[in-house]
Coordinates of C-alpha atoms in Angstrom, one line a residue:
Chain A
M6 CA -20.7 67.8 2.3
A7 CA -19.2 65.2 5.1
R8 CA -18.7 62.5 2.1
R9 CA -16.7 65.5 -0.3
L10 CA -14.5 66.2 2.7
A11 CA -13.7 62.5 2.7
I12 CA -13.5 62.6 -0.6
V13 CA -10.8 65.5 -0.5
L14 CA -8.7 64.4 2.5
L15 CA -8.3 61.1 0.4
L16 CA -7.4 62.1 -2.7
V17 CA -4.3 64.4 -0.5
V18 CA -3.6 61.3 1.8
G19 CA -3.0 59.5 -2.6
V20 CA -1.4 62.5 -3.7
T21 CA 0.6 63.1 0.0
L22 CA 2.1 59.1 -0.4
I23 CA 2.9 59.6 -4.0
I24 CA 5.3 62.3 -2.9
L25 CA 6.9 60.2 -0.3
S26 CA 7.4 57.4 -3.0
G27 CA 8.8 59.8 -4.7
T28 CA 11.3 61.3 -2.6
H29 CA 12.0 58.2 -1.2
N30 CA 13.1 56.5 -4.6
L31 CA 15.6 59.8 -5.7
R32 CA 17.2 59.1 -2.1
Q33 CA 17.2 56.2 -2.4
R34 CA 19.0 55.8 -5.7
Q35 CA 21.1 58.9 -5.1
S36 CA 22.7 56.2 -2.7
V37 CA 22.5 53.3 -4.7
I38 CA 24.4 55.8 -7.8
K39 CA 27.2 57.1 -4.6
Q40 CA 28.0 52.7 -3.4
A41 CA 27.6 52.3 -7.1
Q42 CA 30.5 54.8 -8.0
Q43 CA 32.7 53.6 -5.0
N44 CA 32.5 49.4 -7.1
E45 CA 33.1 50.5 -9.8
V46 CA 36.5 52.7 -8.5
A47 CA 37.9 49.1 -7.6
L48 CA 36.7 46.9 -9.9
T49 CA 37.6 49.3 -13.3
P50 CA 41.0 48.9 -14.8
A51 CA 43.5 51.2 -12.8
D52 CA 45.8 53.6 -15.2
A53 CA 47.4 56.6 -15.7
S54 CA 44.1 58.5 -17.3
G55 CA 41.0 58.0 -14.9
S56 CA 44.0 58.1 -11.4
S57 CA 42.5 60.1 -8.9
G58 CA 45.9 59.9 -7.2
D59 CA 44.4 59.5 -4.1
T60 CA 46.4 56.2 -3.5
A61 CA 45.6 56.9 0.9
S62 CA 42.0 56.4 0.5
D63 CA 41.8 54.2 -2.2
P64 CA 43.7 50.5 -1.8
L65 CA 43.3 49.7 -5.3
A66 CA 45.0 52.9 -6.7
P67 CA 47.3 52.6 -9.5
T68 CA 50.5 53.0 -7.0
M69 CA 52.7 52.0 -9.3
L70 CA 52.3 53.7 -12.5
G71 CA 55.5 55.9 -14.0
K72 CA 57.7 54.1 -11.5
V73 CA 60.4 52.0 -12.6
A74 CA 59.3 48.9 -12.1
P75 CA 61.0 46.7 -8.7
A76 CA 63.7 44.5 -9.4
F77 CA 62.7 40.8 -8.8
S78 CA 64.7 37.1 -9.1
L79 CA 62.5 34.1 -8.9
V80 CA 62.0 31.0 -10.6
D81 CA 60.3 29.3 -13.4
L82 CA 57.9 25.9 -13.0
N83 CA 61.7 24.3 -14.1
G84 CA 63.4 25.4 -11.5
K85 CA 65.3 27.8 -13.8
K86 CA 66.6 31.3 -12.0
V87 CA 64.6 34.6 -13.8
S88 CA 65.0 38.4 -13.4
L89 CA 63.2 41.1 -14.8
A90 CA 66.8 42.4 -15.6
D91 CA 67.0 39.6 -18.3
Y92 CA 64.7 41.4 -20.0
K93 CA 66.3 45.1 -19.7
G94 CA 65.0 47.0 -22.9
H95 CA 61.7 45.0 -23.9
P96 CA 58.2 46.1 -23.3
I97 CA 56.8 43.2 -20.2
V98 CA 53.8 42.3 -18.9
L99 CA 54.5 40.9 -15.7
N100 CA 50.9 39.0 -14.8
F101 CA 50.1 37.4 -11.0
W102 CA 47.6 35.6 -11.6
A103 CA 45.8 32.2 -9.1
T104 CA 44.6 28.4 -10.3
Y105 CA 42.0 29.7 -8.6
C106 CA 40.8 32.8 -9.9
G107 CA 38.4 32.2 -13.3
P108 CA 38.8 35.7 -14.4
C109 CA 42.0 35.3 -14.3
K110 CA 41.8 32.0 -16.7
L111 CA 40.0 33.6 -18.8
E112 CA 42.9 35.9 -19.9
M113 CA 45.3 33.8 -19.6
P114 CA 45.3 32.5 -23.5
W115 CA 45.2 36.6 -25.1
F116 CA 47.9 36.8 -23.3
Q117 CA 49.4 33.7 -24.7
Q118 CA 48.0 35.1 -28.6
L119 CA 49.5 38.5 -27.8
A120 CA 52.8 37.6 -27.0
G121 CA 53.3 35.5 -30.2
K122 CA 51.8 37.9 -32.1
Y123 CA 54.0 40.5 -30.6
Q124 CA 56.8 38.8 -30.6
A125 CA 59.3 40.7 -32.8
Q126 CA 58.4 43.6 -31.1
G127 CA 60.4 42.2 -28.0
L128 CA 57.4 41.9 -26.5
V129 CA 58.2 39.0 -23.2
V130 CA 55.2 38.2 -21.1
L131 CA 55.5 36.9 -17.5
G132 CA 53.3 35.3 -15.0
I133 CA 53.6 35.3 -11.8
D134 CA 51.8 32.1 -9.6
E135 CA 49.9 33.9 -6.9
D136 CA 48.8 30.6 -5.1
D137 CA 49.5 29.9 -1.4
G138 CA 52.0 26.8 -1.0
M139 CA 50.9 24.8 -4.2
A140 CA 53.7 22.8 -5.3
T141 CA 54.9 24.1 -8.4
K142 CA 54.0 20.7 -10.5
D143 CA 50.9 21.5 -9.1
V144 CA 51.2 24.5 -11.2
D145 CA 52.6 23.8 -13.9
A146 CA 49.5 20.6 -14.5
A147 CA 47.2 24.1 -14.7
S148 CA 49.3 26.7 -16.9
K149 CA 49.3 23.8 -18.9
Q150 CA 45.4 23.3 -18.6
I151 CA 45.4 27.0 -19.8
G152 CA 47.3 26.5 -22.4
V153 CA 49.9 29.3 -22.1
S154 CA 53.6 28.5 -22.6
Y155 CA 54.9 31.8 -22.0
P156 CA 57.3 31.4 -18.3
I157 CA 55.0 31.7 -15.2
L158 CA 56.9 32.4 -12.2
M159 CA 57.1 30.6 -8.3
P160 CA 55.9 34.3 -5.9
D161 CA 58.7 34.9 -2.6
D162 CA 57.0 37.3 -0.4
K163 CA 58.5 41.3 -1.5
V164 CA 57.7 40.2 -4.9
S165 CA 53.5 40.5 -4.2
K166 CA 55.3 43.7 -1.3
D167 CA 57.5 45.9 -4.3
Y168 CA 54.3 45.4 -6.3
Q169 CA 51.9 46.8 -4.0
L170 CA 49.4 43.5 -4.4
S171 CA 46.3 44.3 -3.6
D172 CA 44.3 41.2 -2.7
Y173 CA 42.3 41.2 -5.7
L174 CA 43.3 38.9 -8.7
P175 CA 44.1 39.0 -11.3
E176 CA 46.8 42.7 -11.6
T177 CA 48.8 42.6 -14.3
Y178 CA 51.8 45.8 -15.4
Y179 CA 52.7 46.7 -18.3
I180 CA 56.3 47.7 -18.3
G181 CA 58.1 50.3 -20.9
K182 CA 60.9 49.0 -22.3
D183 CA 62.4 52.4 -19.8
G184 CA 61.2 49.7 -17.8
K185 CA 59.1 51.8 -16.4
V186 CA 55.3 50.8 -15.3
V187 CA 52.8 52.4 -18.4
D188 CA 50.2 51.0 -16.7
Q189 CA 48.4 48.6 -13.9
T190 CA 45.3 47.1 -14.4
I191 CA 43.1 45.6 -11.5
G192 CA 40.5 42.6 -12.7
A193 CA 40.2 40.8 -16.1
H194 CA 39.8 42.8 -19.2
S195 CA 38.9 42.6 -22.9
K196 CA 41.7 41.5 -25.0
N197 CA 41.1 44.4 -27.1
E198 CA 41.8 46.2 -24.3
L199 CA 44.6 43.8 -22.9
E200 CA 45.9 44.3 -26.8
A201 CA 45.9 47.9 -26.3
D202 CA 47.6 48.1 -23.1
I203 CA 50.3 45.8 -24.7
Q204 CA 51.2 48.6 -27.6
K205 CA 51.0 51.2 -24.6
A206 CA 54.1 49.1 -23.2
I207 CA 55.9 48.4 -26.3
G208 CA 55.4 52.5 -27.0
T209 CA 57.1 53.8 -24.4
G210 CA 60.2 54.0 -23.4
G211 CA 62.2 53.4 -26.5
L212 CA 65.1 55.1 -27.9
Chain B
M2 CA -19.6 53.8 -7.0
K3 CA -18.0 56.8 -5.8
L4 CA -16.2 54.7 -2.7
G5 CA -14.9 52.1 -5.1
L6 CA -13.5 54.9 -7.3
I7 CA -11.8 56.3 -4.4
W8 CA -10.8 53.1 -3.3
F9 CA -9.2 52.5 -6.4
W10 CA -7.8 55.4 -6.7
V11 CA -6.6 55.1 -3.0
A12 CA -4.5 52.2 -4.1
L13 CA -3.4 53.0 -7.2
C14 CA -1.4 55.6 -5.1
C15 CA -0.2 52.7 -3.2
V16 CA 1.8 50.9 -5.7
P17 CA 4.0 52.9 -7.0
L18 CA 5.6 53.3 -3.0
R19 CA 5.2 49.7 -2.4
A20 CA 7.1 49.6 -5.0
Q21 CA 9.4 51.7 -4.5
I22 CA 10.7 51.4 -1.5
Q23 CA 12.8 48.9 -0.3
F24 CA 11.7 47.7 3.0
G25 CA 14.5 46.0 4.8
E26 CA 18.1 46.4 5.7
A27 CA 20.0 47.9 1.9
P28 CA 22.2 44.9 1.1
V29 CA 25.9 45.6 2.8
A30 CA 29.3 44.0 1.2
H31 CA 31.2 42.2 3.8
K32 CA 34.5 41.7 4.0
G33 CA 34.9 38.7 3.2
H34 CA 31.6 38.3 1.1
V35 CA 30.2 35.2 3.3
V36 CA 28.3 36.0 6.4
L37 CA 26.9 33.5 8.6
V38 CA 22.6 33.7 9.6
S39 CA 22.0 31.2 11.6
D40 CA 23.2 32.3 14.5
A41 CA 20.5 30.6 16.5
L42 CA 19.5 26.8 16.7
E43 CA 16.2 25.2 18.6
V44 CA 17.3 20.7 18.1
M45 CA 14.8 18.3 19.5
A46 CA 17.4 16.6 21.7
G47 CA 19.2 13.1 22.5
E48 CA 18.8 12.1 19.3
P49 CA 20.4 12.5 15.5
Q50 CA 18.3 15.7 13.7
V51 CA 19.1 17.5 10.6
V52 CA 19.2 21.3 11.1
E53 CA 19.9 23.8 8.3
L54 CA 22.5 26.1 8.4
R55 CA 22.3 29.8 6.3
F56 CA 24.8 31.4 4.6
R57 CA 24.6 34.6 2.5
V58 CA 27.1 35.3 -0.1
D59 CA 26.6 39.3 -0.9
D60 CA 25.2 41.3 -3.8
G61 CA 27.7 40.5 -6.7
F62 CA 30.0 38.1 -6.2
H63 CA 29.9 33.7 -6.0
I64 CA 31.7 31.3 -4.0
N65 CA 32.8 28.2 -6.0
S66 CA 29.6 25.1 -4.8
H67 CA 30.1 22.5 -2.8
A68 CA 31.4 20.4 -5.6
P69 CA 33.0 23.0 -8.9
K70 CA 33.0 21.4 -11.9
D71 CA 36.5 22.0 -12.6
G72 CA 39.9 20.8 -10.0
L73 CA 41.3 23.6 -9.7
L74 CA 38.9 26.2 -7.5
I75 CA 38.6 25.5 -4.5
P76 CA 35.1 24.3 -3.3
T77 CA 32.9 25.7 -0.3
V78 CA 33.8 23.4 2.7
L79 CA 31.7 23.1 6.3
R80 CA 34.2 21.4 8.8
L81 CA 32.3 21.6 12.4
D82 CA 33.7 20.6 15.8
S83 CA 32.2 17.5 18.1
G84 CA 32.2 19.5 21.4
G85 CA 30.5 20.5 24.3
G86 CA 27.8 17.7 24.2
V87 CA 27.3 18.5 20.2
K88 CA 27.9 15.6 18.3
V89 CA 27.8 16.9 14.1
V90 CA 27.9 13.4 12.2
G91 CA 27.6 14.8 8.6
E92 CA 26.5 17.9 6.2
Q93 CA 25.1 17.8 3.0
Y94 CA 25.5 21.1 1.1
Q95 CA 22.9 22.0 -1.5
A96 CA 23.3 22.1 -4.9
G97 CA 25.0 25.1 -6.6
S98 CA 23.7 27.1 -9.1
A99 CA 25.3 27.3 -13.1
F100 CA 27.9 30.2 -13.8
R101 CA 28.9 31.9 -16.6
L102 CA 32.3 33.3 -16.9
G103 CA 33.1 36.4 -19.7
G104 CA 30.5 36.8 -21.9
A105 CA 28.4 33.2 -24.2
S106 CA 31.9 31.2 -24.3
G107 CA 33.5 31.4 -21.1
E108 CA 33.3 28.7 -18.6
V109 CA 30.3 27.7 -17.2
L110 CA 31.1 27.9 -13.1
D111 CA 29.0 26.2 -10.8
V112 CA 28.9 28.7 -7.4
Y113 CA 26.3 29.9 -4.4
Q114 CA 24.7 33.3 -5.0
G115 CA 22.9 35.0 -2.4
E116 CA 22.0 32.4 0.4
F117 CA 23.0 28.9 0.5
R118 CA 22.3 26.2 3.4
V119 CA 24.4 23.4 4.7
S120 CA 21.9 20.3 5.6
V121 CA 23.6 19.8 9.2
R122 CA 22.6 16.1 11.1
M123 CA 23.5 16.0 14.6
V124 CA 23.0 15.0 17.6
V125 CA 23.0 17.9 20.5
P126 CA 22.0 17.7 24.5
K127 CA 19.2 18.7 26.1
G128 CA 19.5 22.7 27.1
A129 CA 21.6 25.3 25.9
S130 CA 24.9 24.4 24.4
T131 CA 27.7 26.4 21.0
L132 CA 28.2 24.4 17.3
T133 CA 31.4 26.1 16.4
G134 CA 33.0 25.5 13.7
A135 CA 34.8 27.0 10.2
L136 CA 32.9 27.7 6.2
H137 CA 36.5 27.7 3.7
Y138 CA 35.8 29.4 0.6
Q139 CA 37.0 31.2 -2.2
A140 CA 35.1 33.9 -3.9
C141 CA 35.4 36.5 -7.0
D142 CA 33.3 38.4 -8.6
N143 CA 33.0 38.8 -12.0
A144 CA 36.3 40.1 -13.0
S145 CA 38.3 39.2 -10.5
C146 CA 39.1 36.5 -7.1
F147 CA 40.0 37.4 -3.7
P148 CA 42.3 34.7 -1.8
P149 CA 40.7 31.7 -0.2
R150 CA 39.2 32.9 3.9
T151 CA 37.6 31.1 6.7
L152 CA 34.2 32.3 8.1
P153 CA 34.5 31.0 12.0
V154 CA 31.1 29.3 12.5
M155 CA 29.3 29.3 15.5
V156 CA 25.3 29.0 16.3
A157 CA 23.9 28.7 20.0
V158 CA 21.5 25.7 19.7
T159 CA 19.4 24.7 22.8
G160 CA 18.7 21.4 22.5
E161 CA 14.6 20.5 24.0

């Protein structure tokens, strides 16, 4: 009798352990999924359709969408002054990058290729280097090593502030012909995604 | 026989329990994505000793090793202060691991992921002292990078 009781007891303990582990696992998974969703918000491209509009709680929210791209006047690697206004009426890709940023260097050759592909549509690609205090000649050497020939501009504090840059690089702004930001992305994306955003900029704001 | 079967059944029940419950602390993301794990060391006083300082990179992130393959990348560098009786003789860095960026054709980086260690050769006085310094590094995840950061290093050292 006692032996049967012990058997039943052990079975009950075993089943209880399974239920407990299942419950714990469920909670753990829910917690991980929640955390993963939060991470996803931080790292996926921010676009108008996916935006919740809650920019106060999400520092990576696409804050510039639909707004006129802030004007700037910077110098390129040859010391020539380049202003956003110089390209009025053109679709523009404005790519913030840094020499230490591997994902930036992954995207930049694609921007170079796409600049050539959509040259007839007036596409302009501009890179803005976000290295802190790096000499122009070193940025020039890096851009040549990466294989880009589109204008690379040296930053000032104002342009980073005006474009409300986050802590992440790369950050890219796609500007339509009307000068408004049609897409804003953070982190590197596939070539197809870059091209889709470029097509959006080309197709937006024309007369 | 029956008893054996029962124990087998109980052990079987425990397998999923062990597999499903994650013991210890859940992974936490830190602001700079790197933390110092070592906080106290006990070292033989008065003669050169090698100790290991342990750091941890948050899951999903990596930092360049001390010797990244690309000259444009920012290496991880530990700078320790000699002072308060502690004399730092030198540092030796753990080798990095290969990390391929952006798929099969992407650049192969030399990085630290998870825990990594820096061996420090130093001479400490008898009694309590503090080892101070800073770890300079630059972190990225698969799709984006963060500006270079400096992590303050402060470790209690007891010379015995």
